[in-house]
mmCIF file of C-alpha atoms and ligand atoms in Angstrom:
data_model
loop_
_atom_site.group_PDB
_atom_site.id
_atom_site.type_symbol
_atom_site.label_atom_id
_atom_site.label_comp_id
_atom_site.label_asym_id
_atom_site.label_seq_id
_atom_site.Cartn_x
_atom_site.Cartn_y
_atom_site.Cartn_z
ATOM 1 C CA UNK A 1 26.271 40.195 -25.006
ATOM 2 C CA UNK A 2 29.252 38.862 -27.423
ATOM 3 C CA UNK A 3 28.710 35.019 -27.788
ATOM 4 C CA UNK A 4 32.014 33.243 -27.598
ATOM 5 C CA UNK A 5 32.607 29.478 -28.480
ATOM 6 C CA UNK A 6 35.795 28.416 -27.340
ATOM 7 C CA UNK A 7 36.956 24.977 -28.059
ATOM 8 C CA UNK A 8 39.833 23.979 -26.491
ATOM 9 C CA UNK A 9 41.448 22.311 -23.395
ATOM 10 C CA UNK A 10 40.589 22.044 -19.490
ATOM 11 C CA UNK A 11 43.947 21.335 -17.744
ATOM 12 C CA UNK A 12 44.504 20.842 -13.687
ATOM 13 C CA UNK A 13 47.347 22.799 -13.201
ATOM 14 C CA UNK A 14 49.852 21.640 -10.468
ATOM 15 C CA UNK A 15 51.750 24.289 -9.946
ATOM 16 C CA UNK A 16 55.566 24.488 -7.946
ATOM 17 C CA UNK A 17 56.860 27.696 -7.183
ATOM 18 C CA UNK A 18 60.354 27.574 -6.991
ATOM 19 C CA UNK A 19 63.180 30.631 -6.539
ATOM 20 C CA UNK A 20 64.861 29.367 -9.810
ATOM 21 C CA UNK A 21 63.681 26.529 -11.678
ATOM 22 C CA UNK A 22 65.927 23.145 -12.326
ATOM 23 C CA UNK A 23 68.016 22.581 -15.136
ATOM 24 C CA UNK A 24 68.756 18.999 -16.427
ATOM 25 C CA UNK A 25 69.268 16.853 -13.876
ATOM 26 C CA UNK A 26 69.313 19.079 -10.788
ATOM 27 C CA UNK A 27 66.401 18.801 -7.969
ATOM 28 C CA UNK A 28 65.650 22.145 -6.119
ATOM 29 C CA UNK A 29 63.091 22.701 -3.411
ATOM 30 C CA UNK A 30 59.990 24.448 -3.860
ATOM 31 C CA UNK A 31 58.337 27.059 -1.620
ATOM 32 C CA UNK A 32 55.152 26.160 -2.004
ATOM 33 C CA UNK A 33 52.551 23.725 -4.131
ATOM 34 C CA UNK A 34 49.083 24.465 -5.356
ATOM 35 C CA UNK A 35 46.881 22.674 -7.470
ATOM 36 C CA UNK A 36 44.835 25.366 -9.823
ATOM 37 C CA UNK A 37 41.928 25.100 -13.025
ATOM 38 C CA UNK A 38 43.915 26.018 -15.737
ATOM 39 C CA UNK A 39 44.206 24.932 -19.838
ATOM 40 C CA UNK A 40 44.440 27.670 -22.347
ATOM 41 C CA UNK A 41 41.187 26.788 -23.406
ATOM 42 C CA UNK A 42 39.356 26.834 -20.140
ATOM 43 C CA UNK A 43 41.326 29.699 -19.284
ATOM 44 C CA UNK A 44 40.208 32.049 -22.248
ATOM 45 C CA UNK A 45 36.743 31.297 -21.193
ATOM 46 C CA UNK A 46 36.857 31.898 -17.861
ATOM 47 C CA UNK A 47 38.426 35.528 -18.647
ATOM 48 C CA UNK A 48 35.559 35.942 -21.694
ATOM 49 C CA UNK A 49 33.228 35.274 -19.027
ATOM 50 C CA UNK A 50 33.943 37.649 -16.631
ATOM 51 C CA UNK A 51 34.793 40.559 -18.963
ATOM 52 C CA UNK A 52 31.113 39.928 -19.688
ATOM 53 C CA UNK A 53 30.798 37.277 -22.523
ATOM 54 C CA UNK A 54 28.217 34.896 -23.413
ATOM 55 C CA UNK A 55 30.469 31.767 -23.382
ATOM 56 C CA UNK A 56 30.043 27.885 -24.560
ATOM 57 C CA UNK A 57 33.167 25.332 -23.855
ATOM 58 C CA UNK A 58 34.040 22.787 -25.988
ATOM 59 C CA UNK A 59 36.193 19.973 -25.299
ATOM 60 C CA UNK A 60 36.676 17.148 -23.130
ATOM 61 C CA UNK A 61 37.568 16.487 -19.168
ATOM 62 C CA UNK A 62 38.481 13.028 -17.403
ATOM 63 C CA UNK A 63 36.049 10.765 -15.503
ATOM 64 C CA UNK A 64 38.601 11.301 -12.315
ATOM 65 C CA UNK A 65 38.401 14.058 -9.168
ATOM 66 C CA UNK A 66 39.933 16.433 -11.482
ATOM 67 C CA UNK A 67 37.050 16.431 -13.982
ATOM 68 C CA UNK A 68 34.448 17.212 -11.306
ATOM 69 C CA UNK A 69 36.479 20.704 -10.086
ATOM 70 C CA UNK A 70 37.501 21.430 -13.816
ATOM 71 C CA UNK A 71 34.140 21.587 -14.414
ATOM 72 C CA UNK A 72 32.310 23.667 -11.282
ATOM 73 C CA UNK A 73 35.407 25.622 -11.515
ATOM 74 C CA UNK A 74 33.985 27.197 -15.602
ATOM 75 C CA UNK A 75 30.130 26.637 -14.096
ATOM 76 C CA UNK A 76 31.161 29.249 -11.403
ATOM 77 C CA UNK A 77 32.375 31.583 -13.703
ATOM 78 C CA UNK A 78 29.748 31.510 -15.480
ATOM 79 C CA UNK A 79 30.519 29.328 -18.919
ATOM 80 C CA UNK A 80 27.794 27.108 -20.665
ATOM 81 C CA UNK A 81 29.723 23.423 -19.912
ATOM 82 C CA UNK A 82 27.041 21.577 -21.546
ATOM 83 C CA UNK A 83 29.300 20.925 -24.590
ATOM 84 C CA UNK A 84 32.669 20.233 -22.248
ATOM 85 C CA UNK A 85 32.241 16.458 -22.330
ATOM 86 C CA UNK A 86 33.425 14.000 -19.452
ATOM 87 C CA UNK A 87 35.852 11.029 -20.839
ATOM 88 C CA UNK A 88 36.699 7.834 -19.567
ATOM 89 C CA UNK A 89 40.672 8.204 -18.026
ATOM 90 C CA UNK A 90 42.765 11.154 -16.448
ATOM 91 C CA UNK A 91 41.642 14.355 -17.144
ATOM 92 C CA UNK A 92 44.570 16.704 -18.631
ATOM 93 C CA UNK A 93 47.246 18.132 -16.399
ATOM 94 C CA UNK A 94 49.728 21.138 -17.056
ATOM 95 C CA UNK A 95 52.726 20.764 -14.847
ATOM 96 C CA UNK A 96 54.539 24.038 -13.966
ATOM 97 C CA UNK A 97 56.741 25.134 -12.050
ATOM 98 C CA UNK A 98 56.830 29.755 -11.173
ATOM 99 C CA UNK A 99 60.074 31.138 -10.716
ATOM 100 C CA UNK A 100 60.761 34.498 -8.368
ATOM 101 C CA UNK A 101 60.250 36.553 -11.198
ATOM 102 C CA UNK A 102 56.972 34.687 -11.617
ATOM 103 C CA UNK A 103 57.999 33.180 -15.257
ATOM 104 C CA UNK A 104 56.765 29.873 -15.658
ATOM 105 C CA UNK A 105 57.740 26.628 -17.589
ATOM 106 C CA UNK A 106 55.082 23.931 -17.991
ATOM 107 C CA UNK A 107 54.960 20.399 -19.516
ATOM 108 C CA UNK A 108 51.581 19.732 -20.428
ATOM 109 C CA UNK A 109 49.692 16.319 -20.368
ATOM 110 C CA UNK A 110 46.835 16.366 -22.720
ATOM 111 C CA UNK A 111 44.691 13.333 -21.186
ATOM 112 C CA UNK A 112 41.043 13.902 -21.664
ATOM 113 C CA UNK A 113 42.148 16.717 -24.224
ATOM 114 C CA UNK A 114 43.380 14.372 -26.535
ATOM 115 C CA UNK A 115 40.231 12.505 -27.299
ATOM 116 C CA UNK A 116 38.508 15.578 -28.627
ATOM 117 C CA UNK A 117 39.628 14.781 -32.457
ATOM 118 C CA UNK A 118 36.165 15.753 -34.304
ATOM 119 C CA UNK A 119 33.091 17.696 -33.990
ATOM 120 C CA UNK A 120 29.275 16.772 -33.543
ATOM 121 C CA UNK A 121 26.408 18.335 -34.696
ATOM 122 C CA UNK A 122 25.773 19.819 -30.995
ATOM 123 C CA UNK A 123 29.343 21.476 -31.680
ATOM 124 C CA UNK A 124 29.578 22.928 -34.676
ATOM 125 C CA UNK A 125 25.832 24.450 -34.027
ATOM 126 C CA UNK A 126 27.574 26.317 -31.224
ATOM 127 C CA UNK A 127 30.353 27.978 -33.112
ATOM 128 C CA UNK A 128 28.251 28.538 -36.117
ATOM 129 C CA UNK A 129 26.058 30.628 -33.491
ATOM 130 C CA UNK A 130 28.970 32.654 -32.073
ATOM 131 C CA UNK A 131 29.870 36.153 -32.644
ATOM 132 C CA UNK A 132 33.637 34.498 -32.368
ATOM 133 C CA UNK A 133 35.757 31.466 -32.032
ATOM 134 C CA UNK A 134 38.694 31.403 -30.118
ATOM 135 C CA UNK A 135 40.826 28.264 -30.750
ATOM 136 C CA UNK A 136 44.785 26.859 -29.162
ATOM 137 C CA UNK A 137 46.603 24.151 -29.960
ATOM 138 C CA UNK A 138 46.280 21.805 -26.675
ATOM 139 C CA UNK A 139 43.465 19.625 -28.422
ATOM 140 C CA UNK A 140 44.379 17.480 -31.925
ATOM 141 C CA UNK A 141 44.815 19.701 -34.743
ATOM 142 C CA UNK A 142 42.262 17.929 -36.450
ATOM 143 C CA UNK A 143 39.317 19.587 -34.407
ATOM 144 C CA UNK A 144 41.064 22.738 -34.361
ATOM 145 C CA UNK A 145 40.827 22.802 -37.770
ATOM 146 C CA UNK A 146 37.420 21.332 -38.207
ATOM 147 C CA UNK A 147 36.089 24.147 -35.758
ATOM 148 C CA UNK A 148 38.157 26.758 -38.205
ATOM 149 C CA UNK A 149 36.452 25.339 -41.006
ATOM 150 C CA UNK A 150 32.762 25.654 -39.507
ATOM 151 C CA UNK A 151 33.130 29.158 -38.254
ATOM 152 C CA UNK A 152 34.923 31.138 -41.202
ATOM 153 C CA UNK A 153 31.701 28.709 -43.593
ATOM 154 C CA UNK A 154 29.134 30.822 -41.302
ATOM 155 C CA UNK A 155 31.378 34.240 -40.910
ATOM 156 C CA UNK A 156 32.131 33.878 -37.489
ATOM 157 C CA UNK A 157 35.227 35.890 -36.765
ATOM 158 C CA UNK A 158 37.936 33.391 -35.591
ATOM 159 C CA UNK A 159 40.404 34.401 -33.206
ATOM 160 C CA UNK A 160 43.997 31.147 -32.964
ATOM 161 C CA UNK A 161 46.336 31.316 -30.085
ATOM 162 C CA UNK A 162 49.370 29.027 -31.437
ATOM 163 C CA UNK A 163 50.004 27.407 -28.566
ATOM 164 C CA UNK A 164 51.701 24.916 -27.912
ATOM 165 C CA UNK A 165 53.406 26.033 -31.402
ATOM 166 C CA UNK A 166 53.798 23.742 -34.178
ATOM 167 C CA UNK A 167 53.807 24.575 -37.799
ATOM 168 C CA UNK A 168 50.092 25.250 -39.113
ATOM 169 C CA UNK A 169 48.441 23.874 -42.354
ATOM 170 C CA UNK A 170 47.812 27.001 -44.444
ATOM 171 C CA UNK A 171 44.095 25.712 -44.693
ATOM 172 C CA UNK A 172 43.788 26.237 -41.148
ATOM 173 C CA UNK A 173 45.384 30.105 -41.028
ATOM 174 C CA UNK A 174 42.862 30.383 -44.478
ATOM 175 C CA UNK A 175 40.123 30.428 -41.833
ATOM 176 C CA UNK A 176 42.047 32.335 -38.971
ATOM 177 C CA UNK A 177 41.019 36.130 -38.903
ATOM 178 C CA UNK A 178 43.134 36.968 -35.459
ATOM 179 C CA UNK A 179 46.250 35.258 -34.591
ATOM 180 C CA UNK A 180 47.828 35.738 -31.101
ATOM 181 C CA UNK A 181 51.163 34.254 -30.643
ATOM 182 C CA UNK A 182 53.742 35.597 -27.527
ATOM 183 C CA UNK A 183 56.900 36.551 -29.276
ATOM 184 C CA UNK A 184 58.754 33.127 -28.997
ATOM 185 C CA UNK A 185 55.745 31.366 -30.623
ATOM 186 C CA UNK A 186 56.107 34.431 -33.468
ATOM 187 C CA UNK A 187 59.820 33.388 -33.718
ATOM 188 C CA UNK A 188 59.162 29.970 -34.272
ATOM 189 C CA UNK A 189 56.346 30.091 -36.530
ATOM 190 C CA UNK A 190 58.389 33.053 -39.248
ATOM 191 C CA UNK A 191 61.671 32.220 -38.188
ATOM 192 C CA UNK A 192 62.339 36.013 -37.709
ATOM 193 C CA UNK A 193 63.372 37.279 -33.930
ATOM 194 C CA UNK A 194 62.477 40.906 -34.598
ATOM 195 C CA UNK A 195 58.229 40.949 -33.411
ATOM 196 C CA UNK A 196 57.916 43.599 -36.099
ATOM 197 C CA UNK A 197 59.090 41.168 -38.611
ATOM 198 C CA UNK A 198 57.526 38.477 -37.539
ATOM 199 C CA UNK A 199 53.906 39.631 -37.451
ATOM 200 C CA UNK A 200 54.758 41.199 -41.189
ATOM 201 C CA UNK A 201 55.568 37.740 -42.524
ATOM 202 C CA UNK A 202 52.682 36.334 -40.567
ATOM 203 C CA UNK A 203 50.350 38.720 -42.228
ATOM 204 C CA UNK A 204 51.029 36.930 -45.351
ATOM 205 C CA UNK A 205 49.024 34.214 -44.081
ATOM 206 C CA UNK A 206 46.320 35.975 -41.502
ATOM 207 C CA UNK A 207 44.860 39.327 -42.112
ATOM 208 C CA UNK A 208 45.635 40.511 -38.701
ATOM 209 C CA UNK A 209 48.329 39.664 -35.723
ATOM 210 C CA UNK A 210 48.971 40.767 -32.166
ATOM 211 C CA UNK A 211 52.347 39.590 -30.893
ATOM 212 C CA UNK A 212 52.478 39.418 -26.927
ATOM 213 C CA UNK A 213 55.773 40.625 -25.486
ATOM 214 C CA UNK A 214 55.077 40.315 -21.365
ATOM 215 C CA UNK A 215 55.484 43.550 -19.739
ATOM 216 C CA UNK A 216 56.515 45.337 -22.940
ATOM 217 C CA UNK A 217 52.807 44.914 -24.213
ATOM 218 C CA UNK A 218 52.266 43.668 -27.864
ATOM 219 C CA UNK A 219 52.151 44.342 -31.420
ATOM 220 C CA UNK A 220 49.145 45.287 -33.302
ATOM 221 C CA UNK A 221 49.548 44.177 -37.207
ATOM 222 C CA UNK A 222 46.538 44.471 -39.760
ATOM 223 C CA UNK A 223 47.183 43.926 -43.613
ATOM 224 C CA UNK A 224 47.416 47.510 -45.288
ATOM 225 C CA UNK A 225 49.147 49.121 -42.272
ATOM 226 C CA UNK A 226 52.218 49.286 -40.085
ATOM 227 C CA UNK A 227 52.656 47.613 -36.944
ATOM 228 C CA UNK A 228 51.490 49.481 -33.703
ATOM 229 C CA UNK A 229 52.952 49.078 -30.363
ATOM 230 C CA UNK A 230 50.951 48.739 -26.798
ATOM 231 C CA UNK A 231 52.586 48.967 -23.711
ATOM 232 C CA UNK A 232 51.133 46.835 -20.957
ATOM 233 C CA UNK A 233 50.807 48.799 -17.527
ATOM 234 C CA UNK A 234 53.820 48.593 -15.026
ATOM 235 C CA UNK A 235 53.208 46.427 -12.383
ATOM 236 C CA UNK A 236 55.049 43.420 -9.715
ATOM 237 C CA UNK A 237 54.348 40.844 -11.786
ATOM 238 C CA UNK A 238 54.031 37.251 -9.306
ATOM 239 C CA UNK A 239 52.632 34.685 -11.492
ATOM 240 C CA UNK A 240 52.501 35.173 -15.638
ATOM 241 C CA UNK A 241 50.617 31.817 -16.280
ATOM 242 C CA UNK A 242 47.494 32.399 -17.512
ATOM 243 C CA UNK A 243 47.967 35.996 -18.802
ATOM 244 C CA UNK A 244 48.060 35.535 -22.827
ATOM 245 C CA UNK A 245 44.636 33.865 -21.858
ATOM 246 C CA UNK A 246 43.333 36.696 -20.039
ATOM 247 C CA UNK A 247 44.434 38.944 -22.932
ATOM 248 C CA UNK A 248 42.775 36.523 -25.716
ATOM 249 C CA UNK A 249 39.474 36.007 -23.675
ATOM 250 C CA UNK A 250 39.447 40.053 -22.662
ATOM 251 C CA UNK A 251 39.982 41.038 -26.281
ATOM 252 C CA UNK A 252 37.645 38.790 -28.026
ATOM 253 C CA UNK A 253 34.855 40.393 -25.288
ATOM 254 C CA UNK A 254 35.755 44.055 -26.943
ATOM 255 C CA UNK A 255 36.141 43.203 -30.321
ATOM 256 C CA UNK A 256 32.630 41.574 -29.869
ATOM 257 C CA UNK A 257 31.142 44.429 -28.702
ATOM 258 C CA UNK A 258 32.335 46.543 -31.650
ATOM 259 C CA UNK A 259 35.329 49.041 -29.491
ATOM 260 C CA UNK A 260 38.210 49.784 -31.551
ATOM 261 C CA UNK A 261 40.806 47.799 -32.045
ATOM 262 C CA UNK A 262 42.939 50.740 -29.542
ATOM 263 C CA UNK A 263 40.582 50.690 -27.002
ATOM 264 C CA UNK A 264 40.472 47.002 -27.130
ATOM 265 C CA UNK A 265 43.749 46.028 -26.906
ATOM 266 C CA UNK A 266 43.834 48.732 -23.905
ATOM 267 C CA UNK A 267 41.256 47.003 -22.299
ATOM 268 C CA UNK A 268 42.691 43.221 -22.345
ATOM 269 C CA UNK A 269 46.809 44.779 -21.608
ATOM 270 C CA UNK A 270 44.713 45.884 -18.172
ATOM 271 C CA UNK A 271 43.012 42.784 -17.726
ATOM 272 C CA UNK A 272 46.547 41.003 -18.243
ATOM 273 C CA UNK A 273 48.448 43.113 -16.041
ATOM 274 C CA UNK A 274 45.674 42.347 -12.912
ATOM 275 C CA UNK A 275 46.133 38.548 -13.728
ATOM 276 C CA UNK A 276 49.914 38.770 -13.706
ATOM 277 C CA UNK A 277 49.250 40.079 -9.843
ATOM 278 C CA UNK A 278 48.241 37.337 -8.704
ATOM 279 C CA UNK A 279 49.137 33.591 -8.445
ATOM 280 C CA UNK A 280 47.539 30.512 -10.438
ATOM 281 C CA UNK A 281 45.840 30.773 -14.280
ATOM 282 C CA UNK A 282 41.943 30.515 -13.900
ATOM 283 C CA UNK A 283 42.473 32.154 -10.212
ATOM 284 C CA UNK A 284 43.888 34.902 -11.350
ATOM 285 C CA UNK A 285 41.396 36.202 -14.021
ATOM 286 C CA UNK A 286 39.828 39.670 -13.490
ATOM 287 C CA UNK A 287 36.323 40.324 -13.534
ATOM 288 C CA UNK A 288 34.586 43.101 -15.950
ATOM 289 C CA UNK A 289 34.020 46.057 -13.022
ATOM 290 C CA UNK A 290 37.827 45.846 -11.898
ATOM 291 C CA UNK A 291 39.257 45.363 -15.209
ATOM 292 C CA UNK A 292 36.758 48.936 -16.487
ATOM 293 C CA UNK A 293 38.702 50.466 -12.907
ATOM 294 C CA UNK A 294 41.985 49.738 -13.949
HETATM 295 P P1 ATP B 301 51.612 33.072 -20.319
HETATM 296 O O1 ATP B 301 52.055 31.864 -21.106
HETATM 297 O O2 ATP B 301 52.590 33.442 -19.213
HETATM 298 O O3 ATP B 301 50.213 33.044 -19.916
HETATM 299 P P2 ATP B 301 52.073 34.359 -22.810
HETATM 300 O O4 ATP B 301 53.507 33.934 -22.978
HETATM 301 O O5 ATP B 301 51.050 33.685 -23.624
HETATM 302 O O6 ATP B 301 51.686 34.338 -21.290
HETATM 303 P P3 ATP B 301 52.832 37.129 -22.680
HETATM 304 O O7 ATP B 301 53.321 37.811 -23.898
HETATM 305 O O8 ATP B 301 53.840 36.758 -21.652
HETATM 306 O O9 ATP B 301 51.948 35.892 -23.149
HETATM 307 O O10 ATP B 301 51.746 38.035 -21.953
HETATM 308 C C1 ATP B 301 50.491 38.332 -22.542
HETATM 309 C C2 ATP B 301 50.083 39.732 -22.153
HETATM 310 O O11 ATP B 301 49.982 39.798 -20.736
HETATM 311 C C3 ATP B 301 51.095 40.809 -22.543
HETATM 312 O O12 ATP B 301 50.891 41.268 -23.865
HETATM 313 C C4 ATP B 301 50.798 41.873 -21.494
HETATM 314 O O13 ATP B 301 49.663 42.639 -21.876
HETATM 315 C C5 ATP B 301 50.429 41.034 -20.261
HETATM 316 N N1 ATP B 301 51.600 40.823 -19.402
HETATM 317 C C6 ATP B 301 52.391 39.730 -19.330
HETATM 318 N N2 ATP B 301 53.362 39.900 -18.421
HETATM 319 C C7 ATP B 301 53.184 41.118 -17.893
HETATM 320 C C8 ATP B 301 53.870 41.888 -16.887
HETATM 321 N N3 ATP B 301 54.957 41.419 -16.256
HETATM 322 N N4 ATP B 301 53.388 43.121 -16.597
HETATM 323 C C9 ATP B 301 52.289 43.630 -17.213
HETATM 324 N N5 ATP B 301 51.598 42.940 -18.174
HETATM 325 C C10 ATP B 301 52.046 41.717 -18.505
HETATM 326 O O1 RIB B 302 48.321 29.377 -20.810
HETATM 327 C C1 RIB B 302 48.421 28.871 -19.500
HETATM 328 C C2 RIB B 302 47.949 27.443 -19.468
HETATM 329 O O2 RIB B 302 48.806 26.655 -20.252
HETATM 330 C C3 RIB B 302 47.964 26.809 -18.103
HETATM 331 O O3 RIB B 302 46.780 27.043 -17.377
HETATM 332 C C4 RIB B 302 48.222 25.357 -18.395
HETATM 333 O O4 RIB B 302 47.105 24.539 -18.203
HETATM 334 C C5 RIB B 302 48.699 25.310 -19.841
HETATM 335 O O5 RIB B 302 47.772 24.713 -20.639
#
């Protein structure tokens, strides 16, 4: 079984689905409401886990109602939550709202996430134990990069979503192996709006990129040769949130278990397009035997 550390955040999602979302200063009404465990973090390892991973969380919930589901909500999928601390305060909260089209926009709250701004010894034992590391940016850089640091000292292959995007110290993409970004976060991070440019200028920093593009697929770019596209499978998408964690959590099961890079990304564009299908992030994650029927 591929051992996965992830360390990253635990969000409640309260999610609004709307037929159009507001613009500044305009209310609309909703259709319907629905509070869902969600965090890229948490989300990545509830999709490693049920592609069949070995997986430990790392980070930080709240000491309120929230914590307690955010919790049995990873222990029912199967992730180790021993190192997925509970904090005094709010636990964090990711406020979306779905359009018909089921596009999402989301403010995120990082409460409990926030206090996770260094590792223990209990940590970095956990990631320097790992087959891989998959890392975000919803908990303080300053972890993220500590947990970077540990895992490319012991070779453990380390796989960074960029988001929330912000610009990234070189010395943590020195210690990135994989980096994932959807094509806006690849625009913001090179600058460049073609995804075939972008993940060329980002392999000046990483040895290897896949840019997401939604229902187009993604972008496959390794140093030494030219950028391959995927297509994801056509299907009525309801609900995107959560599927660049599917993806990350799917692929990082593969990749563990030594398939080709190909087969791989075919695998976790399936896995994607069943969590697309249905509403909510950590709700909508596909487990191994559907995902191998797709
Ligand atoms: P999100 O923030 O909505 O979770 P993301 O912006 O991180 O997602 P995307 O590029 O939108 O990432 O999607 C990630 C992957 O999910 C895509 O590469 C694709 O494989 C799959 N996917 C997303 N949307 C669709 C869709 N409408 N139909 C099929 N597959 C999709
Ligand atoms: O990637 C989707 C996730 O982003 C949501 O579950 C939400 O919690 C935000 O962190």
């Amino acid at each position: 079984m591929t051992g996965i550390a992830v360390l990253g955040s635990t969000n409640m999602d309260l999610v609004a689905y709307v037929a159009r979302a507001p613009g500044p200063g305009e209310t609309v009404t909703g259709r319907e409401f629905r509070t869902v465990p969600g965090g890229k973090g948490a989300n990545q390892a509830v999709a490693a886990a049920r592609a069949g991973g070995d997986v430990t969380m790392i980070g930080a919930v709240g000491d309120d109602a929230y914590g307690a589901v955010l919790r049995s909500n990873l222990e029912h999928s199967g992730v180790d939550i021993d190192l997925l601390h509970t904090v005094e305060g709010p636990s964090g909260t990711a406020h979306i709202v779905v359009d018909e089209t089921g596009s999402n926009s989301i403010v995120v709250v990082p409460g409990a996430n926030g206090t996770v701004t260094a590792l223990g010894p209990g940590e970095m034992a956990a990631i320097a134990g790992a087959d891989l590391l998959l890392l975000q940016l919803e908990l303080p850089l300053s972890a993220v990069a500590e947990g970077a640091r540990v895992a490319h000292a012991q070779g453990v292959r380390t796989i960074l979503t960029p988001s929330p995007v912000q610009q990234l110290p070189g010395e943590l993409l020195d210690c990135v192996d994989l980096l994932i970004p959807n094509e806006h976060e690849a625009v913001a991070l090179t600058g460049a709006a073609d995804p075939h440019t972008a993940a060329r200028l980002l392999l000046g920093q990483v040895p290897a990129v896949v840019v997401t593009l939604g229902s187009r697929g993604c972008l496959y770019a390794a140093r030494g040769g030219d950028p391959v596209l995927f297509p994801a499978p056509e299907v009525a998408a309801v609900d995107t949130t959560g599927a660049g964690d599917t993806f990350v959590g799917t692929l990082a099961v593969a990749l563990g278990e030594r398939r080709s890079v190909p087969e791989s990304l075919a695998w976790a564009s399936s896995a994607a397009a069943l969590c697309v299908q249905r509403p909510g992030a950590s709700t909508s994650m596909p487990y191994r035997a559907e995902i191998d029927a797709a």
